Amino acid sequence: MSQPLTKEQFEKQLREKGALYHIYHPFHIAMHNGECSKEQIQGWVANRFYYQVNIPVKDAAIMANCRDINTRRQWIQRILDHDGSVGDETLGGIEAWLQLGEAVGLTREQLLSQELVLPGVRFAVDAYVNFARRASWEEAACSSLTEMFAPEIHQSRLDSWPDNYPWIDKKGLEYFQMRLSQARRDVNHGLQITLDHFKTAEQQAHALNILQFKLDILWSMLDAMTMAYDYKRAPYHGIIETPSYHQGIF
């Protein structure tokens, strides 16, 4: 029977998963290098918005499954970070992303309607939300650990976008600035839950697989965007002039 990893060894293996983070996807590399067209940037922003609006839904599912009051007290801040507080929604991540959409030339109505969301992106994000609903809250918390790698990706956008994409209004980059500190705070909490809960060798292997599942989701989202915006092969291309994709129905 395999021996469990120490917490230090376990954390090291979790962090090593960062080698598969979507920052290394060819689409994201091109975006970082300033090689994306306006259409590609807009497509990324519009599709990523579907992920953004589902983050608080995912977090609410985690809280609904959690019987630990101290965890809920901390986890609820994640929902407020994205939804904003009542009367002060401008501070929420969703509103900040809407401002990013406007900065790249999209309208709020386009983003909110989700008309530009590719089916592959919707399937990937919905899989994440459904996992959070069905899994234990500790498993779902573990899936959030891709946040360990997020500050680097946010900082890279803050550093590179103003020079590479001067047509984007800098005011639209506020989301990335906000998440620098929020992601680091969330990582500390989620990582502690994971290290404390997954103790046996079997449990630790399960946790690493959960984190891989989340990495697969993020990578698959960019795969769908690559087909649509790099290869010009969005679903139903060549069959109908203006594709119409299903909206959320589940």
PDB file of N, CA, C and O in Angstrom, residues 21-22 44-59 78 82-83 93-94 97 111 114 117-118 121-129 143-147 150 154 157 175 179 213-219 221 225:
ATOM      1  N   TYR A  21      -1.131  24.625 -16.834  1.00  0.00           N
ATOM      2  CA  TYR A  21      -2.101  25.730 -16.752  1.00  0.00           C
ATOM      3  C   TYR A  21      -2.320  26.328 -18.136  1.00  0.00           C
ATOM      4  O   TYR A  21      -1.430  26.308 -18.989  1.00  0.00           O
ATOM      5  N   HIS A  22      -3.497  26.898 -18.354  1.00  0.00           N
ATOM      6  CA  HIS A  22      -3.829  27.378 -19.698  1.00  0.00           C
ATOM      7  C   HIS A  22      -3.012  28.598 -20.133  1.00  0.00           C
ATOM      8  O   HIS A  22      -3.132  29.032 -21.281  1.00  0.00           O
ATOM      9  N   TRP A  44     -12.409  35.945 -26.990  1.00  0.00           N
ATOM     10  CA  TRP A  44     -11.935  35.446 -25.701  1.00  0.00           C
ATOM     11  C   TRP A  44     -12.689  36.109 -24.552  1.00  0.00           C
ATOM     12  O   TRP A  44     -13.138  35.431 -23.620  1.00  0.00           O
ATOM     13  N   VAL A  45     -12.845  37.416 -24.616  1.00  0.00           N
ATOM     14  CA  VAL A  45     -13.535  38.149 -23.549  1.00  0.00           C
ATOM     15  C   VAL A  45     -14.985  37.691 -23.430  1.00  0.00           C
ATOM     16  O   VAL A  45     -15.499  37.467 -22.331  1.00  0.00           O
ATOM     17  N   ALA A  46     -15.664  37.536 -24.574  1.00  0.00           N
ATOM     18  CA  ALA A  46     -17.076  37.147 -24.555  1.00  0.00           C
ATOM     19  C   ALA A  46     -17.262  35.742 -24.005  1.00  0.00           C
ATOM     20  O   ALA A  46     -18.192  35.478 -23.230  1.00  0.00           O
ATOM     21  N   ASN A  47     -16.384  34.825 -24.397  1.00  0.00           N
ATOM     22  CA  ASN A  47     -16.522  33.453 -23.924  1.00  0.00           C
ATOM     23  C   ASN A  47     -16.083  33.303 -22.478  1.00  0.00           C
ATOM     24  O   ASN A  47     -16.706  32.571 -21.697  1.00  0.00           O
ATOM     25  N   ARG A  48     -15.042  33.995 -22.112  1.00  0.00           N
ATOM     26  CA  ARG A  48     -14.567  33.930 -20.730  1.00  0.00           C
ATOM     27  C   ARG A  48     -15.594  34.534 -19.769  1.00  0.00           C
ATOM     28  O   ARG A  48     -15.651  34.155 -18.598  1.00  0.00           O
ATOM     29  N   PHE A  49     -16.426  35.427 -20.264  1.00  0.00           N
ATOM     30  CA  PHE A  49     -17.461  36.016 -19.422  1.00  0.00           C
ATOM     31  C   PHE A  49     -18.405  34.939 -18.889  1.00  0.00           C
ATOM     32  O   PHE A  49     -18.892  35.032 -17.765  1.00  0.00           O
ATOM     33  N   TYR A  50     -18.647  33.913 -19.712  1.00  0.00           N
ATOM     34  CA  TYR A  50     -19.513  32.835 -19.244  1.00  0.00           C
ATOM     35  C   TYR A  50     -18.894  32.124 -18.043  1.00  0.00           C
ATOM     36  O   TYR A  50     -19.605  31.720 -17.111  1.00  0.00           O
ATOM     37  N   TYR A  51     -17.585  31.982 -18.049  1.00  0.00           N
ATOM     38  CA  TYR A  51     -16.888  31.419 -16.903  1.00  0.00           C
ATOM     39  C   TYR A  51     -17.022  32.347 -15.698  1.00  0.00           C
ATOM     40  O   TYR A  51     -17.295  31.896 -14.581  1.00  0.00           O
ATOM     41  N   GLN A  52     -16.844  33.645 -15.923  1.00  0.00           N
ATOM     42  CA  GLN A  52     -16.898  34.615 -14.823  1.00  0.00           C
ATOM     43  C   GLN A  52     -18.257  34.601 -14.126  1.00  0.00           C
ATOM     44  O   GLN A  52     -18.327  34.612 -12.894  1.00  0.00           O
ATOM     45  N   VAL A  53     -19.346  34.592 -14.901  1.00  0.00           N
ATOM     46  CA  VAL A  53     -20.666  34.661 -14.272  1.00  0.00           C
ATOM     47  C   VAL A  53     -21.016  33.366 -13.558  1.00  0.00           C
ATOM     48  O   VAL A  53     -21.910  33.349 -12.703  1.00  0.00           O
ATOM     49  N   ASN A  54     -20.317  32.285 -13.884  1.00  0.00           N
ATOM     50  CA  ASN A  54     -20.595  31.017 -13.226  1.00  0.00           C
ATOM     51  C   ASN A  54     -19.728  30.760 -12.001  1.00  0.00           C
ATOM     52  O   ASN A  54     -20.005  29.834 -11.239  1.00  0.00           O
ATOM     53  N   ILE A  55     -18.704  31.569 -11.795  1.00  0.00           N
ATOM     54  CA  ILE A  55     -17.865  31.386 -10.610  1.00  0.00           C
ATOM     55  C   ILE A  55     -18.680  31.527  -9.323  1.00  0.00           C
ATOM     56  O   ILE A  55     -18.607  30.654  -8.441  1.00  0.00           O
ATOM     57  N   PRO A  56     -19.475  32.595  -9.146  1.00  0.00           N
ATOM     58  CA  PRO A  56     -20.255  32.672  -7.911  1.00  0.00           C
ATOM     59  C   PRO A  56     -21.323  31.587  -7.807  1.00  0.00           C
ATOM     60  O   PRO A  56     -21.689  31.183  -6.697  1.00  0.00           O
ATOM     61  N   VAL A  57     -21.826  31.091  -8.933  1.00  0.00           N
ATOM     62  CA  VAL A  57     -22.786  29.986  -8.907  1.00  0.00           C
ATOM     63  C   VAL A  57     -22.087  28.733  -8.385  1.00  0.00           C
ATOM     64  O   VAL A  57     -22.623  27.995  -7.543  1.00  0.00           O
ATOM     65  N   LYS A  58     -20.873  28.504  -8.874  1.00  0.00           N
ATOM     66  CA  LYS A  58     -20.065  27.380  -8.391  1.00  0.00           C
ATOM     67  C   LYS A  58     -19.780  27.513  -6.904  1.00  0.00           C
ATOM     68  O   LYS A  58     -19.886  26.541  -6.137  1.00  0.00           O
ATOM     69  N   ASP A  59     -19.432  28.719  -6.474  1.00  0.00           N
ATOM     70  CA  ASP A  59     -19.106  28.926  -5.062  1.00  0.00           C
ATOM     71  C   ASP A  59     -20.331  28.764  -4.170  1.00  0.00           C
ATOM     72  O   ASP A  59     -20.232  28.271  -3.041  1.00  0.00           O
ATOM     73  N   ARG A  78     -15.867  35.021  -1.666  1.00  0.00           N
ATOM     74  CA  ARG A  78     -15.639  34.768  -3.090  1.00  0.00           C
ATOM     75  C   ARG A  78     -16.849  35.194  -3.916  1.00  0.00           C
ATOM     76  O   ARG A  78     -16.710  35.718  -5.030  1.00  0.00           O
ATOM     77  N   HIS A  82     -17.157  38.559  -6.771  1.00  0.00           N
ATOM     78  CA  HIS A  82     -17.617  38.535  -8.156  1.00  0.00           C
ATOM     79  C   HIS A  82     -18.957  39.241  -8.355  1.00  0.00           C
ATOM     80  O   HIS A  82     -19.142  39.952  -9.346  1.00  0.00           O
ATOM     81  N   ASP A  83     -19.893  39.047  -7.430  1.00  0.00           N
ATOM     82  CA  ASP A  83     -21.204  39.680  -7.581  1.00  0.00           C
ATOM     83  C   ASP A  83     -21.210  41.132  -7.131  1.00  0.00           C
ATOM     84  O   ASP A  83     -22.029  41.923  -7.590  1.00  0.00           O
ATOM     85  N   GLY A  93     -16.415  41.484  -9.572  1.00  0.00           N
ATOM     86  CA  GLY A  93     -15.661  41.018 -10.718  1.00  0.00           C
ATOM     87  C   GLY A  93     -16.485  40.923 -11.987  1.00  0.00           C
ATOM     88  O   GLY A  93     -15.967  41.140 -13.089  1.00  0.00           O
ATOM     89  N   ILE A  94     -17.771  40.592 -11.864  1.00  0.00           N
ATOM     90  CA  ILE A  94     -18.621  40.506 -13.047  1.00  0.00           C
ATOM     91  C   ILE A  94     -18.766  41.868 -13.697  1.00  0.00           C
ATOM     92  O   ILE A  94     -18.652  42.021 -14.922  1.00  0.00           O
ATOM     93  N   TRP A  97     -15.630  42.749 -15.427  1.00  0.00           N
ATOM     94  CA  TRP A  97     -15.472  42.056 -16.710  1.00  0.00           C
ATOM     95  C   TRP A  97     -16.353  42.695 -17.792  1.00  0.00           C
ATOM     96  O   TRP A  97     -15.964  42.748 -18.964  1.00  0.00           O
ATOM     97  N   LEU A 111     -22.515  40.709 -24.091  1.00  0.00           N
ATOM     98  CA  LEU A 111     -21.975  39.832 -23.055  1.00  0.00           C
ATOM     99  C   LEU A 111     -23.084  39.206 -22.224  1.00  0.00           C
ATOM    100  O   LEU A 111     -23.101  37.994 -21.984  1.00  0.00           O
ATOM    101  N   GLN A 114     -25.064  36.402 -23.734  1.00  0.00           N
ATOM    102  CA  GLN A 114     -24.269  35.182 -23.940  1.00  0.00           C
ATOM    103  C   GLN A 114     -24.404  34.639 -25.361  1.00  0.00           C
ATOM    104  O   GLN A 114     -24.125  33.473 -25.634  1.00  0.00           O
ATOM    105  N   VAL A 117     -21.213  32.940 -26.815  1.00  0.00           N
ATOM    106  CA  VAL A 117     -20.588  31.826 -26.096  1.00  0.00           C
ATOM    107  C   VAL A 117     -20.624  30.565 -26.959  1.00  0.00           C
ATOM    108  O   VAL A 117     -21.685  30.104 -27.373  1.00  0.00           O
ATOM    109  N   LEU A 118     -19.465  30.008 -27.230  1.00  0.00           N
ATOM    110  CA  LEU A 118     -19.347  28.800 -28.030  1.00  0.00           C
ATOM    111  C   LEU A 118     -19.849  27.579 -27.255  1.00  0.00           C
ATOM    112  O   LEU A 118     -19.666  27.502 -26.033  1.00  0.00           O
ATOM    113  N   VAL A 121     -17.256  25.943 -24.966  1.00  0.00           N
ATOM    114  CA  VAL A 121     -16.988  26.705 -23.749  1.00  0.00           C
ATOM    115  C   VAL A 121     -18.109  26.489 -22.747  1.00  0.00           C
ATOM    116  O   VAL A 121     -17.872  26.266 -21.555  1.00  0.00           O
ATOM    117  N   ARG A 122     -19.333  26.537 -23.231  1.00  0.00           N
ATOM    118  CA  ARG A 122     -20.476  26.333 -22.333  1.00  0.00           C
ATOM    119  C   ARG A 122     -20.439  24.945 -21.713  1.00  0.00           C
ATOM    120  O   ARG A 122     -20.679  24.790 -20.508  1.00  0.00           O
ATOM    121  N   PHE A 123     -20.127  23.932 -22.510  1.00  0.00           N
ATOM    122  CA  PHE A 123     -20.062  22.571 -21.974  1.00  0.00           C
ATOM    123  C   PHE A 123     -18.988  22.463 -20.892  1.00  0.00           C
ATOM    124  O   PHE A 123     -19.190  21.818 -19.857  1.00  0.00           O
ATOM    125  N   ALA A 124     -17.827  23.066 -21.124  1.00  0.00           N
ATOM    126  CA  ALA A 124     -16.732  22.982 -20.167  1.00  0.00           C
ATOM    127  C   ALA A 124     -17.092  23.668 -18.858  1.00  0.00           C
ATOM    128  O   ALA A 124     -16.881  23.117 -17.770  1.00  0.00           O
ATOM    129  N   VAL A 125     -17.624  24.869 -18.940  1.00  0.00           N
ATOM    130  CA  VAL A 125     -17.978  25.610 -17.732  1.00  0.00           C
ATOM    131  C   VAL A 125     -19.106  24.910 -16.985  1.00  0.00           C
ATOM    132  O   VAL A 125     -19.076  24.796 -15.750  1.00  0.00           O
ATOM    133  N   ASP A 126     -20.105  24.429 -17.715  1.00  0.00           N
ATOM    134  CA  ASP A 126     -21.221  23.735 -17.060  1.00  0.00           C
ATOM    135  C   ASP A 126     -20.734  22.471 -16.348  1.00  0.00           C
ATOM    136  O   ASP A 126     -21.248  22.117 -15.283  1.00  0.00           O
ATOM    137  N   ALA A 127     -19.727  21.809 -16.915  1.00  0.00           N
ATOM    138  CA  ALA A 127     -19.169  20.619 -16.256  1.00  0.00           C
ATOM    139  C   ALA A 127     -18.556  20.989 -14.915  1.00  0.00           C
ATOM    140  O   ALA A 127     -18.659  20.240 -13.936  1.00  0.00           O
ATOM    141  N   TYR A 128     -17.936  22.153 -14.865  1.00  0.00           N
ATOM    142  CA  TYR A 128     -17.317  22.616 -13.620  1.00  0.00           C
ATOM    143  C   TYR A 128     -18.381  22.912 -12.570  1.00  0.00           C
ATOM    144  O   TYR A 128     -18.270  22.495 -11.408  1.00  0.00           O
ATOM    145  N   VAL A 129     -19.430  23.614 -12.963  1.00  0.00           N
ATOM    146  CA  VAL A 129     -20.501  23.942 -12.025  1.00  0.00           C
ATOM    147  C   VAL A 129     -21.198  22.673 -11.539  1.00  0.00           C
ATOM    148  O   VAL A 129     -21.471  22.516 -10.340  1.00  0.00           O
ATOM    149  N   SER A 143     -10.808  21.740  -6.445  1.00  0.00           N
ATOM    150  CA  SER A 143     -10.858  22.078  -7.872  1.00  0.00           C
ATOM    151  C   SER A 143     -10.562  23.548  -8.122  1.00  0.00           C
ATOM    152  O   SER A 143     -10.203  23.936  -9.234  1.00  0.00           O
ATOM    153  N   SER A 144     -10.701  24.362  -7.092  1.00  0.00           N
ATOM    154  CA  SER A 144     -10.458  25.801  -7.241  1.00  0.00           C
ATOM    155  C   SER A 144      -8.973  26.144  -7.207  1.00  0.00           C
ATOM    156  O   SER A 144      -8.604  27.309  -7.409  1.00  0.00           O
ATOM    157  N   LEU A 145      -8.121  25.150  -6.977  1.00  0.00           N
ATOM    158  CA  LEU A 145      -6.709  25.439  -6.755  1.00  0.00           C
ATOM    159  C   LEU A 145      -5.943  25.857  -8.002  1.00  0.00           C
ATOM    160  O   LEU A 145      -4.746  26.149  -7.923  1.00  0.00           O
ATOM    161  N   THR A 146      -6.596  25.915  -9.147  1.00  0.00           N
ATOM    162  CA  THR A 146      -5.935  26.537 -10.301  1.00  0.00           C
ATOM    163  C   THR A 146      -5.642  28.006  -9.994  1.00  0.00           C
ATOM    164  O   THR A 146      -4.833  28.635 -10.684  1.00  0.00           O
ATOM    165  N   GLU A 147      -6.278  28.532  -8.950  1.00  0.00           N
ATOM    166  CA  GLU A 147      -5.996  29.905  -8.509  1.00  0.00           C
ATOM    167  C   GLU A 147      -4.539  30.060  -8.080  1.00  0.00           C
ATOM    168  O   GLU A 147      -4.018  31.182  -8.030  1.00  0.00           O
ATOM    169  N   ALA A 150      -2.996  31.647 -10.985  1.00  0.00           N
ATOM    170  CA  ALA A 150      -3.689  32.792 -11.595  1.00  0.00           C
ATOM    171  C   ALA A 150      -2.968  34.126 -11.474  1.00  0.00           C
ATOM    172  O   ALA A 150      -2.986  34.914 -12.426  1.00  0.00           O
ATOM    173  N   HIS A 154      -2.674  37.015 -14.503  1.00  0.00           N
ATOM    174  CA  HIS A 154      -3.252  38.358 -14.397  1.00  0.00           C
ATOM    175  C   HIS A 154      -2.167  39.421 -14.556  1.00  0.00           C
ATOM    176  O   HIS A 154      -2.358  40.429 -15.244  1.00  0.00           O
ATOM    177  N   ARG A 157      -1.060  39.969 -18.136  1.00  0.00           N
ATOM    178  CA  ARG A 157      -1.975  40.800 -18.934  1.00  0.00           C
ATOM    179  C   ARG A 157      -1.797  42.271 -18.608  1.00  0.00           C
ATOM    180  O   ARG A 157      -1.806  43.121 -19.509  1.00  0.00           O
ATOM    181  N   TYR A 175     -10.212  44.389 -13.725  1.00  0.00           N
ATOM    182  CA  TYR A 175     -10.468  43.041 -13.210  1.00  0.00           C
ATOM    183  C   TYR A 175      -9.166  42.327 -12.856  1.00  0.00           C
ATOM    184  O   TYR A 175      -9.062  41.696 -11.798  1.00  0.00           O
ATOM    185  N   ARG A 179      -7.912  40.922  -9.071  1.00  0.00           N
ATOM    186  CA  ARG A 179      -7.715  39.506  -8.781  1.00  0.00           C
ATOM    187  C   ARG A 179      -6.322  39.168  -8.283  1.00  0.00           C
ATOM    188  O   ARG A 179      -6.111  38.073  -7.745  1.00  0.00           O
ATOM    189  N   PHE A 213      -8.670  17.746 -13.637  1.00  0.00           N
ATOM    190  CA  PHE A 213      -9.992  17.970 -14.230  1.00  0.00           C
ATOM    191  C   PHE A 213     -10.225  19.456 -14.474  1.00  0.00           C
ATOM    192  O   PHE A 213     -10.667  19.873 -15.552  1.00  0.00           O
ATOM    193  N   LYS A 214      -9.905  20.285 -13.492  1.00  0.00           N
ATOM    194  CA  LYS A 214     -10.095  21.727 -13.650  1.00  0.00           C
ATOM    195  C   LYS A 214      -9.160  22.294 -14.716  1.00  0.00           C
ATOM    196  O   LYS A 214      -9.557  23.154 -15.512  1.00  0.00           O
ATOM    197  N   LEU A 215      -7.928  21.812 -14.755  1.00  0.00           N
ATOM    198  CA  LEU A 215      -7.001  22.245 -15.802  1.00  0.00           C
ATOM    199  C   LEU A 215      -7.530  21.860 -17.181  1.00  0.00           C
ATOM    200  O   LEU A 215      -7.412  22.628 -18.141  1.00  0.00           O
ATOM    201  N   ASP A 216      -8.127  20.670 -17.285  1.00  0.00           N
ATOM    202  CA  ASP A 216      -8.714  20.225 -18.554  1.00  0.00           C
ATOM    203  C   ASP A 216      -9.834  21.158 -18.999  1.00  0.00           C
ATOM    204  O   ASP A 216      -9.989  21.439 -20.194  1.00  0.00           O
ATOM    205  N   ILE A 217     -10.621  21.625 -18.045  1.00  0.00           N
ATOM    206  CA  ILE A 217     -11.720  22.541 -18.358  1.00  0.00           C
ATOM    207  C   ILE A 217     -11.178  23.829 -18.964  1.00  0.00           C
ATOM    208  O   ILE A 217     -11.635  24.294 -20.021  1.00  0.00           O
ATOM    209  N   LEU A 218     -10.204  24.420 -18.307  1.00  0.00           N
ATOM    210  CA  LEU A 218      -9.648  25.687 -18.782  1.00  0.00           C
ATOM    211  C   LEU A 218      -8.987  25.525 -20.141  1.00  0.00           C
ATOM    212  O   LEU A 218      -9.089  26.398 -21.013  1.00  0.00           O
ATOM    213  N   TRP A 219      -8.290  24.407 -20.339  1.00  0.00           N
ATOM    214  CA  TRP A 219      -7.616  24.158 -21.622  1.00  0.00           C
ATOM    215  C   TRP A 219      -8.646  23.937 -22.735  1.00  0.00           C
ATOM    216  O   TRP A 219      -8.494  24.445 -23.857  1.00  0.00           O
ATOM    217  N   MET A 221     -11.639  25.120 -22.953  1.00  0.00           N
ATOM    218  CA  MET A 221     -12.247  26.391 -23.332  1.00  0.00           C
ATOM    219  C   MET A 221     -11.433  27.074 -24.427  1.00  0.00           C
ATOM    220  O   MET A 221     -11.975  27.570 -25.422  1.00  0.00           O
ATOM    221  N   MET A 225     -12.113  28.028 -28.515  1.00  0.00           N
ATOM    222  CA  MET A 225     -11.872  29.361 -29.079  1.00  0.00           C
ATOM    223  C   MET A 225     -10.877  29.308 -30.227  1.00  0.00           C
ATOM    224  O   MET A 225     -10.989  30.059 -31.202  1.00  0.00           O
TER     225      MET A 225
END
